[in-house]
Amino acid sequence: MYNTQKDWLGAFLIAALGAAIITSFAVSQGQNPVIGLGITAFASVAAVILDHFC
């Protein structure tokens, strides 16, 4: 009746896109790009993990 299958790749891509938009603004303001990519990766993984448990 209900589709309980999760779309991991879709969830990751949407989370990464959202985090990348904010991170690109921070990089344009002078943040280190490597730190920005790390923040984007961490936020994306955290969003997918939260999506799995909620």
mmCIF file of C-alpha atoms in Angstrom:
data_model
loop_
_atom_site.group_PDB
_atom_site.id
_atom_site.type_symbol
_atom_site.label_atom_id
_atom_site.label_comp_id
_atom_site.label_asym_id
_atom_site.label_seq_id
_atom_site.Cartn_x
_atom_site.Cartn_y
_atom_site.Cartn_z
ATOM 1 C CA MET A 1 0.000 0.000 0.000
ATOM 2 C CA TYR A 2 2.744 2.435 0.943
ATOM 3 C CA ASN A 3 6.084 2.697 -0.808
ATOM 4 C CA THR A 4 8.652 2.524 1.992
ATOM 5 C CA GLN A 5 11.635 2.520 -0.354
ATOM 6 C CA LYS A 6 13.877 5.566 0.042
ATOM 7 C CA ASP A 7 15.571 7.399 -2.805
ATOM 8 C CA TRP A 8 19.061 7.813 -1.319
ATOM 9 C CA LEU A 9 20.643 9.407 -4.362
ATOM 10 C CA GLY A 10 17.829 11.902 -4.839
ATOM 11 C CA ALA A 11 17.867 12.866 -1.173
ATOM 12 C CA PHE A 12 21.638 13.315 -1.253
ATOM 13 C CA LEU A 13 21.582 15.415 -4.423
ATOM 14 C CA ILE A 14 18.859 17.742 -3.153
ATOM 15 C CA ALA A 15 20.614 18.153 0.203
ATOM 16 C CA ALA A 16 23.941 18.794 -1.536
ATOM 17 C CA LEU A 17 22.381 21.347 -3.857
ATOM 18 C CA GLY A 18 20.826 23.253 -0.971
ATOM 19 C CA ALA A 19 24.043 23.209 1.036
ATOM 20 C CA ALA A 20 26.109 24.189 -2.008
ATOM 21 C CA ILE A 21 24.023 27.308 -2.610
ATOM 22 C CA ILE A 22 24.667 28.608 0.896
ATOM 23 C CA THR A 23 28.311 27.504 0.825
ATOM 24 C CA SER A 24 28.930 29.242 -2.498
ATOM 25 C CA PHE A 25 27.730 32.482 -0.923
ATOM 26 C CA ALA A 26 30.108 31.948 2.017
ATOM 27 C CA VAL A 27 33.011 31.252 -0.371
ATOM 28 C CA SER A 28 32.203 34.426 -2.300
ATOM 29 C CA GLN A 29 32.513 36.299 0.994
ATOM 30 C CA GLY A 30 36.029 34.931 1.601
ATOM 31 C CA GLN A 31 35.659 31.483 3.167
ATOM 32 C CA ASN A 32 38.194 28.821 2.209
ATOM 33 C CA PRO A 33 36.701 26.683 -0.633
ATOM 34 C CA VAL A 34 37.996 23.422 0.873
ATOM 35 C CA ILE A 35 36.228 24.167 4.145
ATOM 36 C CA GLY A 36 33.123 25.068 2.155
ATOM 37 C CA LEU A 37 33.174 21.708 0.362
ATOM 38 C CA GLY A 38 33.628 19.934 3.694
ATOM 39 C CA ILE A 39 30.634 21.742 5.144
ATOM 40 C CA THR A 40 28.571 20.866 2.063
ATOM 41 C CA ALA A 41 29.541 17.183 2.285
ATOM 42 C CA PHE A 42 28.812 17.028 6.015
ATOM 43 C CA ALA A 43 25.437 18.731 5.620
ATOM 44 C CA SER A 44 24.462 16.408 2.778
ATOM 45 C CA VAL A 45 25.374 13.251 4.666
ATOM 46 C CA ALA A 46 23.636 14.502 7.812
ATOM 47 C CA ALA A 47 20.464 15.245 5.827
ATOM 48 C CA VAL A 48 20.402 11.765 4.291
ATOM 49 C CA ILE A 49 20.961 10.144 7.708
ATOM 50 C CA LEU A 50 18.169 12.214 9.235
ATOM 51 C CA ASP A 51 15.914 11.321 6.315
ATOM 52 C CA HIS A 52 16.613 7.650 6.948
ATOM 53 C CA PHE A 53 15.604 7.768 10.624
ATOM 54 C CA CYS A 54 12.672 10.185 10.383
#
